[in-house]
mmCIF file of C-alpha atoms in Angstrom:
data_model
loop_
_atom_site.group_PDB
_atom_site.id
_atom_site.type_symbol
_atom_site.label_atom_id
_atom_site.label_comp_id
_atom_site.label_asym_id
_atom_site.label_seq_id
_atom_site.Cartn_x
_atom_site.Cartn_y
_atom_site.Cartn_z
ATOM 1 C CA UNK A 2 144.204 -75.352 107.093
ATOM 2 C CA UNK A 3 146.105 -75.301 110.561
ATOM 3 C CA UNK A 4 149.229 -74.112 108.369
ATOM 4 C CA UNK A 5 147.159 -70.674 106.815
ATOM 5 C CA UNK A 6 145.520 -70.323 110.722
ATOM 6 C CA UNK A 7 149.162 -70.203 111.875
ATOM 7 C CA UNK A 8 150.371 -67.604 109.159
ATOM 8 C CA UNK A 9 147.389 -64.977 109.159
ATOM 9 C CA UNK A 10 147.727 -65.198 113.113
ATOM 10 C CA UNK A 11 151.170 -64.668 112.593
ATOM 11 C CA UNK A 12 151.596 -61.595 110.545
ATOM 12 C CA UNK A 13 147.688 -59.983 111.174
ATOM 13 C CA UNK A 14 146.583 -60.800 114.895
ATOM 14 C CA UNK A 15 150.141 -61.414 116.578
ATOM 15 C CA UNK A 16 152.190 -59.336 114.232
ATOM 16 C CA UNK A 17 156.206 -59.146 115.335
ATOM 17 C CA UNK A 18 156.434 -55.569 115.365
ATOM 18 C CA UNK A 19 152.925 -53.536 116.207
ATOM 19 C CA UNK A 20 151.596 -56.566 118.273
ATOM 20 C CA UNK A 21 154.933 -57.872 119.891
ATOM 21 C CA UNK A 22 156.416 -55.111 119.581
ATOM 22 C CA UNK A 23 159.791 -56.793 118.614
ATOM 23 C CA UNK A 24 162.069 -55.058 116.025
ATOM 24 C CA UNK A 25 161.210 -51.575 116.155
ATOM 25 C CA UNK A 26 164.637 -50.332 115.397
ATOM 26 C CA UNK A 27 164.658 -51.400 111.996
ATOM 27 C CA UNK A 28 161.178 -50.557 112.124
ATOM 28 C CA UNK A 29 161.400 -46.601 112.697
ATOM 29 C CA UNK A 30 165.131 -46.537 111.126
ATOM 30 C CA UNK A 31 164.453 -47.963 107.235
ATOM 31 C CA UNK A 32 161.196 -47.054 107.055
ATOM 32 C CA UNK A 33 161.990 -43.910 105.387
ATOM 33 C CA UNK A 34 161.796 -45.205 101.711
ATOM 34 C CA UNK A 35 159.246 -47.964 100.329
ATOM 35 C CA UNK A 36 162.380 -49.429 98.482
ATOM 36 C CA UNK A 37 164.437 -49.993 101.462
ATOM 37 C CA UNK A 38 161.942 -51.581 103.287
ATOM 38 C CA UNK A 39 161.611 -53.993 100.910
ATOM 39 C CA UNK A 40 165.122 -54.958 100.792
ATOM 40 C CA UNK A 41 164.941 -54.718 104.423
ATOM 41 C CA UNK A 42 161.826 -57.208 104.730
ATOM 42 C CA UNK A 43 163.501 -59.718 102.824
ATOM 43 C CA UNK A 44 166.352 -59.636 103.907
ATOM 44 C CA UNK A 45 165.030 -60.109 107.725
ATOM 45 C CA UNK A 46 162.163 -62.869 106.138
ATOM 46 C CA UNK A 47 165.779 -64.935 105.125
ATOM 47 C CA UNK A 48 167.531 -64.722 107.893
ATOM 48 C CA UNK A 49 164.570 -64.913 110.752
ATOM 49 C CA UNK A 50 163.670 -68.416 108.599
ATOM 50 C CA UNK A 51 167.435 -69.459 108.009
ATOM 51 C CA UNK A 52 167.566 -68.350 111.916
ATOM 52 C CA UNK A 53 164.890 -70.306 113.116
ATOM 53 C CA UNK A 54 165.567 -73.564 111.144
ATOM 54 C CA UNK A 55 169.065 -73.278 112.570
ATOM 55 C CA UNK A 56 168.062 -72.437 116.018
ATOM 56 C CA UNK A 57 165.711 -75.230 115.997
ATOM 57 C CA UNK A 58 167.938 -77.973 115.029
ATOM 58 C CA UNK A 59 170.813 -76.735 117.103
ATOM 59 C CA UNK A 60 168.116 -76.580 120.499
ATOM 60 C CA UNK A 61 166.674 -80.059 119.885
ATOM 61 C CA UNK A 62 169.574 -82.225 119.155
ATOM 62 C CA UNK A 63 172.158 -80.158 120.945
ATOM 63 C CA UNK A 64 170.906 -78.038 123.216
ATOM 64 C CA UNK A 65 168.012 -79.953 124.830
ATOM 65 C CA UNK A 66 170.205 -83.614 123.926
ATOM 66 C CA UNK A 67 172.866 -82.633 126.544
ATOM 67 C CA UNK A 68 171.109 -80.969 128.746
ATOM 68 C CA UNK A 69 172.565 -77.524 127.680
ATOM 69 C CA UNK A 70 169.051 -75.517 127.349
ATOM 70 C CA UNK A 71 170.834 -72.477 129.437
ATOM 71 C CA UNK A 72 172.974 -72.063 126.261
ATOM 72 C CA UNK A 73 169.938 -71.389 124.319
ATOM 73 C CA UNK A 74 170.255 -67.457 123.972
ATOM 74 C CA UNK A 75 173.746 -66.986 123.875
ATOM 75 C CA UNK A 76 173.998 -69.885 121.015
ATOM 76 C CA UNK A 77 170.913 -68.465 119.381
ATOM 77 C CA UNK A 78 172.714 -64.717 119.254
ATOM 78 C CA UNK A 79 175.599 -66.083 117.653
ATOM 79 C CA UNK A 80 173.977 -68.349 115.414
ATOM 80 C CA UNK A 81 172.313 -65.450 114.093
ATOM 81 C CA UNK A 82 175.061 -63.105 114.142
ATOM 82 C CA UNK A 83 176.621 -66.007 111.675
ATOM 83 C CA UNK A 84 173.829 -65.993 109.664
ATOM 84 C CA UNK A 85 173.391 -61.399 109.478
ATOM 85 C CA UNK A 86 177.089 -61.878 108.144
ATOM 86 C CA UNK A 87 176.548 -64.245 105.632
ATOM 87 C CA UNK A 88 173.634 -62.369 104.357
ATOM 88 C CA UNK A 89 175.946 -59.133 104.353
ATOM 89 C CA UNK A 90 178.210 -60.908 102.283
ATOM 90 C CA UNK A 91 176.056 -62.005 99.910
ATOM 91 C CA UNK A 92 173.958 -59.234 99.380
ATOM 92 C CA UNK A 93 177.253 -57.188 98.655
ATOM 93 C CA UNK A 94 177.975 -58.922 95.850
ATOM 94 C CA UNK A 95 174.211 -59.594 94.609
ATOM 95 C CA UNK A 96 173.156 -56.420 95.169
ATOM 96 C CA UNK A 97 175.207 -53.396 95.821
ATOM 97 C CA UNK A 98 172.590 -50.873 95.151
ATOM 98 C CA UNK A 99 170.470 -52.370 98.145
ATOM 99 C CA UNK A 100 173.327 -52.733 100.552
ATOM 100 C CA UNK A 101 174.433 -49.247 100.238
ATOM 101 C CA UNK A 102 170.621 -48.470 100.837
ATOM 102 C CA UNK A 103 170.418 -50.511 103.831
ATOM 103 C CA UNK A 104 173.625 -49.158 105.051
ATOM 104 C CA UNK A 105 174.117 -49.784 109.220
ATOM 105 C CA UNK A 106 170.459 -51.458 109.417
ATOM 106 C CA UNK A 107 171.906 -54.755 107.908
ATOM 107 C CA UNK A 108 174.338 -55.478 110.268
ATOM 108 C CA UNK A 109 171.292 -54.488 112.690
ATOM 109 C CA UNK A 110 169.780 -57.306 111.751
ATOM 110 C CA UNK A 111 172.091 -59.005 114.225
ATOM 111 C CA UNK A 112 170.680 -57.402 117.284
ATOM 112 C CA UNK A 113 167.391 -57.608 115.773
ATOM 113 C CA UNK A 114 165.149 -58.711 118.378
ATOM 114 C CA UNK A 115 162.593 -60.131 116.127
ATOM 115 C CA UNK A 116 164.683 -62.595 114.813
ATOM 116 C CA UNK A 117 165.880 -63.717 117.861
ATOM 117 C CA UNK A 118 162.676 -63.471 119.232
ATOM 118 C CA UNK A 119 161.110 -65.441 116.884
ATOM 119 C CA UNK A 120 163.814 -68.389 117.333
ATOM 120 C CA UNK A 121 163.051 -68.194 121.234
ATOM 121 C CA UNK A 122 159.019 -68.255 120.465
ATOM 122 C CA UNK A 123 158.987 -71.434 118.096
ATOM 123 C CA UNK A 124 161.136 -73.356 120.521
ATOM 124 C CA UNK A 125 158.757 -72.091 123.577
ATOM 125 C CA UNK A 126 155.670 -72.911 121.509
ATOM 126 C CA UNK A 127 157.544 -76.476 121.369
ATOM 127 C CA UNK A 128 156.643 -76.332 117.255
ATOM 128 C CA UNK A 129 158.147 -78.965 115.453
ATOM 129 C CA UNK A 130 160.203 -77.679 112.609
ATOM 130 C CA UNK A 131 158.019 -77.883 109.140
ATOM 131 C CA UNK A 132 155.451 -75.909 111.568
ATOM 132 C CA UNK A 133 158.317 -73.730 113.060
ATOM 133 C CA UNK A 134 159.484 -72.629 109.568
ATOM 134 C CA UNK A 135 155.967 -71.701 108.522
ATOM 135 C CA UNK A 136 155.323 -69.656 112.204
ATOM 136 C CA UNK A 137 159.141 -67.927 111.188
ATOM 137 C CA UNK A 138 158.111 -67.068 107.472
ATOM 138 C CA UNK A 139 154.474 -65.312 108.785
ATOM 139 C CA UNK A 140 156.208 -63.421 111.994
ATOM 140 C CA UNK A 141 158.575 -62.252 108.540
ATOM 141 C CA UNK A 142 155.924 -61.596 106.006
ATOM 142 C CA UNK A 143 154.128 -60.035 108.765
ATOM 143 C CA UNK A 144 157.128 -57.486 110.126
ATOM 144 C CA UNK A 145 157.871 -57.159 106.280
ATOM 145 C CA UNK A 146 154.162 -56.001 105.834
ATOM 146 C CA UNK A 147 154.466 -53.314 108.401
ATOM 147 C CA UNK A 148 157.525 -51.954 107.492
ATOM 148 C CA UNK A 149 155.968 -51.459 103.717
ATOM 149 C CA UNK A 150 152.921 -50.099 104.797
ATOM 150 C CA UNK A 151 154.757 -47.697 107.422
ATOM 151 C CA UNK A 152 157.455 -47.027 104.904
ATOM 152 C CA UNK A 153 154.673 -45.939 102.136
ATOM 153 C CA UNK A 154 152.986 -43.724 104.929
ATOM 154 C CA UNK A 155 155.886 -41.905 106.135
ATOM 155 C CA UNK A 156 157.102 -41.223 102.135
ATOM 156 C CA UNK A 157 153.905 -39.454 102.175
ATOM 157 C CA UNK A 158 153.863 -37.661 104.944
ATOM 158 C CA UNK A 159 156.973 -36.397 103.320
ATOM 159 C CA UNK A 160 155.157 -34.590 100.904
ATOM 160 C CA UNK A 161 153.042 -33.091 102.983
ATOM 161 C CA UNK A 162 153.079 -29.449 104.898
ATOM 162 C CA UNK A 163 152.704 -30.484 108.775
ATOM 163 C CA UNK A 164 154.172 -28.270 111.998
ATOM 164 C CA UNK A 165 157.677 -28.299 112.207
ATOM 165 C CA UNK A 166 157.409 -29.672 115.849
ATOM 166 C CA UNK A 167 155.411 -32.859 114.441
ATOM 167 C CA UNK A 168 157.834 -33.895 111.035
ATOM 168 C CA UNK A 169 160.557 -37.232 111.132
ATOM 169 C CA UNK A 170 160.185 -38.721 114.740
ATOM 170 C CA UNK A 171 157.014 -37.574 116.108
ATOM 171 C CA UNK A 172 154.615 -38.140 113.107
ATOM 172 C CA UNK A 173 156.301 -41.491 112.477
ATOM 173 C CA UNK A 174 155.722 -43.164 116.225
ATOM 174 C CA UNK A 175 151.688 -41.239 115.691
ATOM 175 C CA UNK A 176 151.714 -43.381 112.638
ATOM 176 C CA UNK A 177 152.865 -46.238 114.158
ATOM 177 C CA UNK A 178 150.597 -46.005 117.022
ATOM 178 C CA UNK A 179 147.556 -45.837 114.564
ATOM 179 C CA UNK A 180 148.860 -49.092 112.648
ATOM 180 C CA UNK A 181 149.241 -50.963 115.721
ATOM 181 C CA UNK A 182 145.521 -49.619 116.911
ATOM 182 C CA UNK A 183 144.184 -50.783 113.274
ATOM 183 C CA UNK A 184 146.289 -54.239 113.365
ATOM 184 C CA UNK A 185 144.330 -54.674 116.903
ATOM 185 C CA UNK A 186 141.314 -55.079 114.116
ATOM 186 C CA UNK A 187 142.222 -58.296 113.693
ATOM 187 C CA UNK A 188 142.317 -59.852 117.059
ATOM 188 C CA UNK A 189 140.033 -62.864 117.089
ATOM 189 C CA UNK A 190 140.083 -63.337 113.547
ATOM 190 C CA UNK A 191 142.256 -67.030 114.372
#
């Protein structure tokens, strides 16, 4: 029960992007298409849990073993950056279609403050690492749910006739502004 608490806190009440506000970038910039934000949730789920398993291990029998815990963000960066490239790598040969979708915003993923904020926040909340991994794969699901649901509103806004001075940018950070007010819904739920 404390693991389901953990994930609906995670990606409803605390969510990595409208509550954190962590990894907007990727947030407004593939959002534009409900089929790249797909590819773009899962590819940031794998690597923020990859990430954080990593990070994890490498903090508590490195890091914290040899007294090295001022390492921790530089190490973390390039553990991920590791990680962004190996993804790249395999998604080009997996799936071409989706990495020419996701274009730039995969090797984003690198500078992706979610991921590397998530790393930071399981080894802050001093989780151990079965209840790390879980914490990593709702802050994913949830940034992967926003993303979706953003995506899905901004492909229909597309379709729609609004003033020239509110279509792209300015509709898309009202929209987000509304999610984040409606996400706000679920604060005390855990």
């Amino acid at each position: 029960m404390e693991y389901i608490l953990l994930i609906i806190g995670a990606v409803f009440v605390n969510n990595v992007v409208l509550s954190q506000f962590l990894g907007i970038c990727p947030f407004l910039g593939v959002s534009g298409k409900v089929n790249t934000a797909v590819g773009m949730g899962a590819a940031v789920l794998f690597v923020i849990v990859l990430a954080t398993t990593v990070t994890w291990l490498i903090q508590t029998y490195v890091l914290n073993a040899f007294g090295l815990e001022y390492l921790q963000t530089i190490v973390f960066i390039l553990v991920i950056a590791a990680l962004v490239q190996m993804v790249e790598i395999i998604l080009k040969k997996m799936s071409p279609g989706l990495y020419q979708a996701l274009g730039i915003f995969l090797p984003l993923i690198t500078t992706n403050c979610a991921v590397l904020g998530v790393a930071i926040l399981v080894v802050q909340q001093d989780y151990d690492l079965l209840t790390g991994i879980i914490f990593a794969v709702g802050k994913a699901l949830g940034f992967a749910l926003a993303l979706i649901i953003f995506a899905g509103i901004r492909e229909h806004l597309e379709s729609l006739e609004l003033p020239k001075a509110m279509t792209g940018i300015p509709s898309a950070l009202i929209v987000a502004g509304i999610l984040a007010l409606a996400f706000m819904g679920f604060t005390g739920l855990v």
